[in-house]
Amino acid sequence: MIRRVASHYIFWKSIFRMHYVELQEGVFKQIAPLASEIPNTEFYNGTVMVVAEGVELSALDWKEYSTAYPGTTFKDWLDQIEPLSVVSMDSPVWLYHTDLSPYTTAEFSTNDCCGNGYIQRL
């Protein structure tokens, strides 16, 4: 069964705005621009992260990182998580969703509002 998950931002090695991830039986098949509405596509507000199967992420991890390194961004945290950068096509993955954005509306670089953020495996 094919599953398509779209979001404002997809994080896989870099950030893709308005793209979707296609999975087949949990295996990462492609990431593509969301140019038009695609039937049977799930859409999530915020950011969806493509992570190697078995890797656990939590909002607590992000909150601890942002406390330990004040002034860092959500994208900085994502960039330092090695399992996010080693995922390749045709490998089994998990998707995580968060309402946090890698950018703010002011300057698209800092995120000081992580207090109510969450991270959920889809």
mmCIF file of N, CA and C in Angstrom:
data_model
loop_
_atom_site.group_PDB
_atom_site.id
_atom_site.type_symbol
_atom_site.label_atom_id
_atom_site.label_comp_id
_atom_site.label_asym_id
_atom_site.label_seq_id
_atom_site.Cartn_x
_atom_site.Cartn_y
_atom_site.Cartn_z
ATOM 1 N N MET A 1 0.833 -1.181 0.000
ATOM 2 C CA MET A 1 0.000 0.000 0.000
ATOM 3 C C MET A 1 0.883 1.252 0.000
ATOM 4 N N ILE A 2 0.536 2.200 -0.813
ATOM 5 C CA ILE A 2 1.295 3.450 -0.897
ATOM 6 C C ILE A 2 0.677 4.480 0.048
ATOM 7 N N ARG A 3 1.534 5.158 0.789
ATOM 8 C CA ARG A 3 1.106 6.215 1.704
ATOM 9 C C ARG A 3 1.828 7.498 1.319
ATOM 10 N N ARG A 4 1.064 8.570 1.179
ATOM 11 C CA ARG A 4 1.647 9.883 0.876
ATOM 12 C C ARG A 4 1.353 10.816 2.037
ATOM 13 N N VAL A 5 2.407 11.480 2.531
ATOM 14 C CA VAL A 5 2.282 12.408 3.650
ATOM 15 C C VAL A 5 2.882 13.738 3.213
ATOM 16 N N ALA A 6 2.066 14.787 3.248
ATOM 17 C CA ALA A 6 2.504 16.126 2.847
ATOM 18 C C ALA A 6 2.534 17.042 4.066
ATOM 19 N N SER A 7 3.352 18.093 3.962
ATOM 20 C CA SER A 7 3.450 19.052 5.056
ATOM 21 C C SER A 7 3.985 20.380 4.533
ATOM 22 N N HIS A 8 3.841 21.414 5.373
ATOM 23 C CA HIS A 8 4.441 22.702 5.010
ATOM 24 C C HIS A 8 5.943 22.541 4.808
ATOM 25 N N TYR A 9 6.570 21.751 5.682
ATOM 26 C CA TYR A 9 8.006 21.485 5.589
ATOM 27 C C TYR A 9 8.253 19.991 5.765
ATOM 28 N N ILE A 10 9.101 19.434 4.916
ATOM 29 C CA ILE A 10 9.577 18.058 5.063
ATOM 30 C C ILE A 10 11.068 18.156 5.325
ATOM 31 N N PHE A 11 11.549 17.500 6.382
ATOM 32 C CA PHE A 11 12.982 17.508 6.663
ATOM 33 C C PHE A 11 13.558 16.148 6.320
ATOM 34 N N TRP A 12 14.394 16.114 5.289
ATOM 35 C CA TRP A 12 15.163 14.937 4.887
ATOM 36 C C TRP A 12 16.448 15.450 4.257
ATOM 37 N N LYS A 13 17.519 15.439 5.005
ATOM 38 C CA LYS A 13 18.836 15.946 4.609
ATOM 39 C C LYS A 13 18.848 17.459 4.433
ATOM 40 N N SER A 14 17.742 18.056 4.066
ATOM 41 C CA SER A 14 17.556 19.501 4.056
ATOM 42 C C SER A 14 16.057 19.753 4.205
ATOM 43 N N ILE A 15 15.648 20.990 4.105
ATOM 44 C CA ILE A 15 14.236 21.308 4.295
ATOM 45 C C ILE A 15 13.573 21.540 2.942
ATOM 46 N N PHE A 16 12.456 20.862 2.747
ATOM 47 C CA PHE A 16 11.668 21.000 1.526
ATOM 48 C C PHE A 16 10.334 21.636 1.897
ATOM 49 N N ARG A 17 10.019 22.740 1.270
ATOM 50 C CA ARG A 17 8.762 23.442 1.551
ATOM 51 C C ARG A 17 7.672 22.928 0.611
ATOM 52 N N MET A 18 6.512 22.611 1.192
ATOM 53 C CA MET A 18 5.340 22.137 0.444
ATOM 54 C C MET A 18 5.680 20.949 -0.462
ATOM 55 N N HIS A 19 6.149 19.883 0.158
ATOM 56 C CA HIS A 19 6.455 18.629 -0.529
ATOM 57 C C HIS A 19 5.667 17.496 0.125
ATOM 58 N N TYR A 20 5.753 16.336 -0.474
ATOM 59 C CA TYR A 20 5.180 15.145 0.142
ATOM 60 C C TYR A 20 6.184 14.009 0.086
ATOM 61 N N VAL A 21 6.031 13.091 1.039
ATOM 62 C CA VAL A 21 6.859 11.892 1.127
ATOM 63 C C VAL A 21 5.980 10.725 0.705
ATOM 64 N N GLU A 22 6.540 9.850 -0.111
ATOM 65 C CA GLU A 22 5.801 8.662 -0.508
ATOM 66 C C GLU A 22 6.464 7.428 0.074
ATOM 67 N N LEU A 23 5.670 6.626 0.768
ATOM 68 C CA LEU A 23 6.150 5.390 1.388
ATOM 69 C C LEU A 23 5.378 4.211 0.799
ATOM 70 N N GLN A 24 6.057 3.100 0.651
ATOM 71 C CA GLN A 24 5.392 1.872 0.255
ATOM 72 C C GLN A 24 5.725 0.818 1.297
ATOM 73 N N GLU A 25 4.698 0.435 2.065
ATOM 74 C CA GLU A 25 4.883 -0.526 3.164
ATOM 75 C C GLU A 25 5.972 -0.060 4.138
ATOM 76 N N GLY A 26 6.017 1.247 4.421
ATOM 77 C CA GLY A 26 6.988 1.792 5.364
ATOM 78 C C GLY A 26 8.365 2.059 4.789
ATOM 79 N N VAL A 27 8.539 1.833 3.490
ATOM 80 C CA VAL A 27 9.829 2.050 2.826
ATOM 81 C C VAL A 27 9.768 3.372 2.061
ATOM 82 N N PHE A 28 10.787 4.204 2.260
ATOM 83 C CA PHE A 28 10.881 5.531 1.671
ATOM 84 C C PHE A 28 11.112 5.421 0.166
ATOM 85 N N LYS A 29 10.151 5.901 -0.626
ATOM 86 C CA LYS A 29 10.240 5.791 -2.085
ATOM 87 C C LYS A 29 10.604 7.103 -2.773
ATOM 88 N N GLN A 30 10.021 8.203 -2.327
ATOM 89 C CA GLN A 30 10.351 9.476 -2.962
ATOM 90 C C GLN A 30 9.888 10.654 -2.127
ATOM 91 N N ILE A 31 10.440 11.802 -2.451
ATOM 92 C CA ILE A 31 9.970 13.081 -1.934
ATOM 93 C C ILE A 31 9.777 13.957 -3.162
ATOM 94 N N ALA A 32 8.633 14.619 -3.236
ATOM 95 C CA ALA A 32 8.314 15.380 -4.437
ATOM 96 C C ALA A 32 7.522 16.634 -4.070
ATOM 97 N N PRO A 33 7.577 17.646 -4.928
ATOM 98 C CA PRO A 33 6.812 18.875 -4.671
ATOM 99 C C PRO A 33 5.309 18.602 -4.660
ATOM 100 N N LEU A 34 4.625 19.279 -3.804
ATOM 101 C CA LEU A 34 3.173 19.189 -3.739
ATOM 102 C C LEU A 34 2.624 20.304 -4.629
ATOM 103 N N ALA A 35 2.570 20.041 -5.923
ATOM 104 C CA ALA A 35 2.176 21.053 -6.900
ATOM 105 C C ALA A 35 0.663 21.205 -6.989
ATOM 106 N N SER A 36 -0.066 20.153 -6.667
ATOM 107 C CA SER A 36 -1.523 20.198 -6.697
ATOM 108 C C SER A 36 -2.048 19.178 -5.692
ATOM 109 N N GLU A 37 -3.348 19.197 -5.497
ATOM 110 C CA GLU A 37 -3.947 18.253 -4.553
ATOM 111 C C GLU A 37 -3.847 16.834 -5.121
ATOM 112 N N ILE A 38 -3.378 15.903 -4.294
ATOM 113 C CA ILE A 38 -3.234 14.511 -4.693
ATOM 114 C C ILE A 38 -4.195 13.683 -3.841
ATOM 115 N N PRO A 39 -5.077 12.907 -4.477
ATOM 116 C CA PRO A 39 -6.022 12.097 -3.690
ATOM 117 C C PRO A 39 -5.311 11.180 -2.693
ATOM 118 N N ASN A 40 -5.945 10.984 -1.555
ATOM 119 C CA ASN A 40 -5.463 10.085 -0.502
ATOM 120 C C ASN A 40 -4.101 10.489 0.055
ATOM 121 N N THR A 41 -3.839 11.783 0.108
ATOM 122 C CA THR A 41 -2.603 12.298 0.697
ATOM 123 C C THR A 41 -2.926 12.917 2.055
ATOM 124 N N GLU A 42 -2.222 12.478 3.084
ATOM 125 C CA GLU A 42 -2.389 13.065 4.421
ATOM 126 C C GLU A 42 -1.616 14.379 4.455
ATOM 127 N N PHE A 43 -2.200 15.428 5.054
ATOM 128 C CA PHE A 43 -1.489 16.698 5.169
ATOM 129 C C PHE A 43 -1.362 17.069 6.632
ATOM 130 N N TYR A 44 -0.145 17.465 7.034
ATOM 131 C CA TYR A 44 0.122 17.870 8.414
ATOM 132 C C TYR A 44 0.686 19.279 8.441
ATOM 133 N N ASN A 45 0.153 20.090 9.328
ATOM 134 C CA ASN A 45 0.655 21.437 9.551
ATOM 135 C C ASN A 45 2.013 21.355 10.244
ATOM 136 N N GLY A 46 2.954 22.218 9.875
ATOM 137 C CA GLY A 46 4.253 22.234 10.547
ATOM 138 C C GLY A 46 5.312 21.493 9.764
ATOM 139 N N THR A 47 6.026 20.592 10.444
ATOM 140 C CA THR A 47 7.174 19.896 9.860
ATOM 141 C C THR A 47 7.026 18.385 10.028
ATOM 142 N N VAL A 48 7.312 17.639 8.966
ATOM 143 C CA VAL A 48 7.386 16.186 9.021
ATOM 144 C C VAL A 48 8.841 15.801 8.796
ATOM 145 N N MET A 49 9.371 14.941 9.668
ATOM 146 C CA MET A 49 10.766 14.512 9.577
ATOM 147 C C MET A 49 10.828 13.058 9.151
ATOM 148 N N VAL A 50 11.706 12.755 8.196
ATOM 149 C CA VAL A 50 11.923 11.383 7.728
ATOM 150 C C VAL A 50 13.105 10.829 8.519
ATOM 151 N N VAL A 51 12.862 9.778 9.291
ATOM 152 C CA VAL A 51 13.848 9.247 10.234
ATOM 153 C C VAL A 51 14.030 7.750 9.984
ATOM 154 N N ALA A 52 15.244 7.260 10.142
ATOM 155 C CA ALA A 52 15.500 5.827 10.004
ATOM 156 C C ALA A 52 14.608 5.054 10.971
ATOM 157 N N GLU A 53 14.078 3.939 10.515
ATOM 158 C CA GLU A 53 13.199 3.118 11.342
ATOM 159 C C GLU A 53 13.894 2.748 12.654
ATOM 160 N N GLY A 54 13.177 2.906 13.748
ATOM 161 C CA GLY A 54 13.711 2.563 15.056
ATOM 162 C C GLY A 54 14.294 3.734 15.824
ATOM 163 N N VAL A 55 14.444 4.898 15.184
ATOM 164 C CA VAL A 55 14.995 6.080 15.857
ATOM 165 C C VAL A 55 13.867 6.830 16.555
ATOM 166 N N GLU A 56 14.014 7.038 17.848
ATOM 167 C CA GLU A 56 13.003 7.732 18.642
ATOM 168 C C GLU A 56 13.372 9.205 18.781
ATOM 169 N N LEU A 57 12.422 10.084 18.507
ATOM 170 C CA LEU A 57 12.598 11.521 18.736
ATOM 171 C C LEU A 57 11.517 11.974 19.705
ATOM 172 N N SER A 58 11.807 13.012 20.473
ATOM 173 C CA SER A 58 10.786 13.544 21.377
ATOM 174 C C SER A 58 10.954 15.042 21.535
ATOM 175 N N ALA A 59 9.862 15.685 21.926
ATOM 176 C CA ALA A 59 9.913 17.120 22.182
ATOM 177 C C ALA A 59 10.877 17.421 23.318
ATOM 178 N N LEU A 60 11.005 16.487 24.264
ATOM 179 C CA LEU A 60 11.933 16.671 25.374
ATOM 180 C C LEU A 60 13.365 16.826 24.853
ATOM 181 N N ASP A 61 13.729 16.024 23.849
ATOM 182 C CA ASP A 61 15.072 16.134 23.268
ATOM 183 C C ASP A 61 15.311 17.544 22.727
ATOM 184 N N TRP A 62 14.325 18.081 22.004
ATOM 185 C CA TRP A 62 14.449 19.431 21.439
ATOM 186 C C TRP A 62 14.526 20.466 22.547
ATOM 187 N N LYS A 63 13.682 20.343 23.565
ATOM 188 C CA LYS A 63 13.676 21.320 24.658
ATOM 189 C C LYS A 63 14.999 21.295 25.420
ATOM 190 N N GLU A 64 15.548 20.104 25.656
ATOM 191 C CA GLU A 64 16.842 20.005 26.339
ATOM 192 C C GLU A 64 17.950 20.632 25.491
ATOM 193 N N TYR A 65 17.926 20.377 24.197
ATOM 194 C CA TYR A 65 18.942 20.931 23.296
ATOM 195 C C TYR A 65 18.856 22.458 23.257
ATOM 196 N N SER A 66 17.643 22.988 23.124
ATOM 197 C CA SER A 66 17.492 24.443 23.035
ATOM 198 C C SER A 66 17.837 25.128 24.351
ATOM 199 N N THR A 67 17.664 24.432 25.477
ATOM 200 C CA THR A 67 18.050 24.984 26.780
ATOM 201 C C THR A 67 19.571 24.962 26.928
ATOM 202 N N ALA A 68 20.187 23.870 26.504
ATOM 203 C CA ALA A 68 21.647 23.739 26.616
ATOM 204 C C ALA A 68 22.381 24.674 25.666
ATOM 205 N N TYR A 69 21.766 24.979 24.532
ATOM 206 C CA TYR A 69 22.395 25.848 23.517
ATOM 207 C C TYR A 69 21.451 26.994 23.176
ATOM 208 N N PRO A 70 21.369 27.997 24.058
ATOM 209 C CA PRO A 70 20.448 29.114 23.818
ATOM 210 C C PRO A 70 20.734 29.796 22.473
ATOM 211 N N GLY A 71 19.672 30.212 21.819
ATOM 212 C CA GLY A 71 19.812 30.893 20.540
ATOM 213 C C GLY A 71 19.864 29.951 19.346
ATOM 214 N N THR A 72 19.862 28.644 19.609
ATOM 215 C CA THR A 72 19.869 27.698 18.496
ATOM 216 C C THR A 72 18.462 27.583 17.917
ATOM 217 N N THR A 73 18.385 27.096 16.710
ATOM 218 C CA THR A 73 17.100 26.965 16.041
ATOM 219 C C THR A 73 16.657 25.506 16.002
ATOM 220 N N PHE A 74 15.412 25.322 15.693
ATOM 221 C CA PHE A 74 14.883 23.983 15.523
ATOM 222 C C PHE A 74 15.636 23.270 14.397
ATOM 223 N N LYS A 75 15.973 23.990 13.336
ATOM 224 C CA LYS A 75 16.744 23.409 12.242
ATOM 225 C C LYS A 75 18.142 23.008 12.703
ATOM 226 N N ASP A 76 18.780 23.797 13.578
ATOM 227 C CA ASP A 76 20.089 23.418 14.137
ATOM 228 C C ASP A 76 19.999 22.057 14.825
ATOM 229 N N TRP A 77 18.919 21.878 15.602
ATOM 230 C CA TRP A 77 18.719 20.601 16.298
ATOM 231 C C TRP A 77 18.551 19.469 15.292
ATOM 232 N N LEU A 78 17.736 19.689 14.261
ATOM 233 C CA LEU A 78 17.529 18.665 13.246
ATOM 234 C C LEU A 78 18.833 18.314 12.538
ATOM 235 N N ASP A 79 19.640 19.334 12.220
ATOM 236 C CA ASP A 79 20.904 19.116 11.499
ATOM 237 C C ASP A 79 21.886 18.250 12.284
ATOM 238 N N GLN A 80 21.838 18.310 13.615
ATOM 239 C CA GLN A 80 22.824 17.566 14.409
ATOM 240 C C GLN A 80 22.395 16.136 14.718
ATOM 241 N N ILE A 81 21.197 15.738 14.306
ATOM 242 C CA ILE A 81 20.731 14.372 14.561
ATOM 243 C C ILE A 81 21.183 13.487 13.406
ATOM 244 N N GLU A 82 22.194 12.685 13.647
ATOM 245 C CA GLU A 82 22.799 11.867 12.588
ATOM 246 C C GLU A 82 21.801 10.953 11.869
ATOM 247 N N PRO A 83 20.900 10.246 12.576
ATOM 248 C CA PRO A 83 19.983 9.356 11.858
ATOM 249 C C PRO A 83 19.096 10.064 10.832
ATOM 250 N N LEU A 84 18.933 11.381 10.968
ATOM 251 C CA LEU A 84 18.139 12.105 9.975
ATOM 252 C C LEU A 84 18.904 12.269 8.670
ATOM 253 N N SER A 85 20.218 12.330 8.744
ATOM 254 C CA SER A 85 21.009 12.583 7.546
ATOM 255 C C SER A 85 21.402 11.304 6.811
ATOM 256 N N VAL A 86 21.248 10.148 7.432
ATOM 257 C CA VAL A 86 21.692 8.904 6.796
ATOM 258 C C VAL A 86 20.562 8.117 6.136
ATOM 259 N N VAL A 87 19.344 8.605 6.205
ATOM 260 C CA VAL A 87 18.218 7.916 5.580
ATOM 261 C C VAL A 87 18.365 8.007 4.069
ATOM 262 N N SER A 88 18.200 6.865 3.391
ATOM 263 C CA SER A 88 18.294 6.867 1.932
ATOM 264 C C SER A 88 17.008 6.305 1.334
ATOM 265 N N MET A 89 16.829 6.545 0.061
ATOM 266 C CA MET A 89 15.671 6.001 -0.646
ATOM 267 C C MET A 89 15.689 4.476 -0.522
ATOM 268 N N ASP A 90 14.535 3.892 -0.547
ATOM 269 C CA ASP A 90 14.348 2.441 -0.462
ATOM 270 C C ASP A 90 14.791 1.843 0.874
ATOM 271 N N SER A 91 14.807 2.674 1.923
ATOM 272 C CA SER A 91 15.096 2.156 3.259
ATOM 273 C C SER A 91 13.848 2.338 4.132
ATOM 274 N N PRO A 92 13.651 1.466 5.134
ATOM 275 C CA PRO A 92 12.490 1.603 6.017
ATOM 276 C C PRO A 92 12.645 2.842 6.903
ATOM 277 N N VAL A 93 11.564 3.594 7.030
ATOM 278 C CA VAL A 93 11.612 4.839 7.797
ATOM 279 C C VAL A 93 10.386 4.982 8.683
ATOM 280 N N TRP A 94 10.521 5.873 9.637
ATOM 281 C CA TRP A 94 9.402 6.369 10.424
ATOM 282 C C TRP A 94 9.278 7.845 10.088
ATOM 283 N N LEU A 95 8.068 8.356 10.177
ATOM 284 C CA LEU A 95 7.827 9.793 10.000
ATOM 285 C C LEU A 95 7.438 10.381 11.349
ATOM 286 N N TYR A 96 7.989 11.536 11.648
ATOM 287 C CA TYR A 96 7.619 12.270 12.851
ATOM 288 C C TYR A 96 7.037 13.610 12.439
ATOM 289 N N HIS A 97 6.039 14.046 13.197
ATOM 290 C CA HIS A 97 5.391 15.332 12.935
ATOM 291 C C HIS A 97 5.556 16.238 14.145
ATOM 292 N N THR A 98 5.779 17.505 13.885
ATOM 293 C CA THR A 98 5.795 18.505 14.946
ATOM 294 C C THR A 98 5.137 19.772 14.430
ATOM 295 N N ASP A 99 4.518 20.505 15.337
ATOM 296 C CA ASP A 99 3.937 21.782 14.943
ATOM 297 C C ASP A 99 5.008 22.867 14.864
ATOM 298 N N LEU A 100 6.218 22.562 15.300
ATOM 299 C CA LEU A 100 7.308 23.524 15.228
ATOM 300 C C LEU A 100 7.731 23.731 13.785
ATOM 301 N N SER A 101 8.110 24.942 13.474
ATOM 302 C CA SER A 101 8.606 25.258 12.140
ATOM 303 C C SER A 101 10.109 25.433 12.228
ATOM 304 N N PRO A 102 10.827 25.056 11.173
ATOM 305 C CA PRO A 102 12.269 25.305 11.193
ATOM 306 C C PRO A 102 12.582 26.793 11.095
ATOM 307 N N TYR A 103 11.582 27.608 10.822
ATOM 308 C CA TYR A 103 11.759 29.050 10.666
ATOM 309 C C TYR A 103 10.687 29.791 11.445
ATOM 310 N N THR A 104 10.941 31.046 11.775
ATOM 311 C CA THR A 104 9.898 31.901 12.334
ATOM 312 C C THR A 104 9.452 32.843 11.237
ATOM 313 N N THR A 105 8.342 33.481 11.449
ATOM 314 C CA THR A 105 7.857 34.413 10.442
ATOM 315 C C THR A 105 8.732 35.653 10.360
ATOM 316 N N ALA A 106 9.409 35.995 11.446
ATOM 317 C CA ALA A 106 10.214 37.216 11.461
ATOM 318 C C ALA A 106 11.463 37.120 10.598
ATOM 319 N N GLU A 107 12.261 36.092 10.797
ATOM 320 C CA GLU A 107 13.516 36.028 10.059
ATOM 321 C C GLU A 107 13.863 34.647 9.530
ATOM 322 N N PHE A 108 12.961 33.699 9.710
ATOM 323 C CA PHE A 108 13.172 32.341 9.227
ATOM 324 C C PHE A 108 14.469 31.726 9.726
ATOM 325 N N SER A 109 14.811 32.000 10.995
ATOM 326 C CA SER A 109 16.038 31.393 11.502
ATOM 327 C C SER A 109 15.994 31.001 12.970
ATOM 328 N N THR A 110 15.207 31.647 13.799
ATOM 329 C CA THR A 110 15.190 31.283 15.215
ATOM 330 C C THR A 110 13.808 30.823 15.633
ATOM 331 N N ASN A 111 13.761 30.041 16.689
ATOM 332 C CA ASN A 111 12.487 29.547 17.191
ATOM 333 C C ASN A 111 12.540 29.596 18.711
ATOM 334 N N ASP A 112 11.982 30.649 19.280
ATOM 335 C CA ASP A 112 12.012 30.812 20.723
ATOM 336 C C ASP A 112 10.708 30.384 21.378
ATOM 337 N N CYS A 113 9.820 29.759 20.623
ATOM 338 C CA CYS A 113 8.502 29.422 21.179
ATOM 339 C C CYS A 113 8.331 27.915 21.272
ATOM 340 N N CYS A 114 9.329 27.213 21.766
ATOM 341 C CA CYS A 114 9.273 25.749 21.791
ATOM 342 C C CYS A 114 8.498 25.212 22.983
ATOM 343 N N GLY A 115 7.996 26.061 23.849
ATOM 344 C CA GLY A 115 7.363 25.595 25.066
ATOM 345 C C GLY A 115 6.196 24.649 24.862
ATOM 346 N N ASN A 116 5.385 24.894 23.830
ATOM 347 C CA ASN A 116 4.214 24.053 23.599
ATOM 348 C C ASN A 116 4.425 23.080 22.451
ATOM 349 N N GLY A 117 5.653 22.965 21.963
ATOM 350 C CA GLY A 117 5.932 22.079 20.841
ATOM 351 C C GLY A 117 5.790 20.607 21.227
ATOM 352 N N TYR A 118 5.464 19.806 20.247
ATOM 353 C CA TYR A 118 5.401 18.373 20.474
ATOM 354 C C TYR A 118 5.985 17.675 19.265
ATOM 355 N N ILE A 119 6.358 16.433 19.441
ATOM 356 C CA ILE A 119 6.836 15.612 18.337
ATOM 357 C C ILE A 119 6.110 14.289 18.450
ATOM 358 N N GLN A 120 5.468 13.877 17.355
ATOM 359 C CA GLN A 120 4.646 12.679 17.352
ATOM 360 C C GLN A 120 5.017 11.797 16.178
ATOM 361 N N ARG A 121 5.186 10.505 16.436
ATOM 362 C CA ARG A 121 5.449 9.577 15.336
ATOM 363 C C ARG A 121 4.154 9.290 14.618
ATOM 364 N N LEU A 122 4.184 9.364 13.305
ATOM 365 C CA LEU A 122 2.971 9.124 12.501
ATOM 366 C C LEU A 122 2.827 7.666 12.153
#
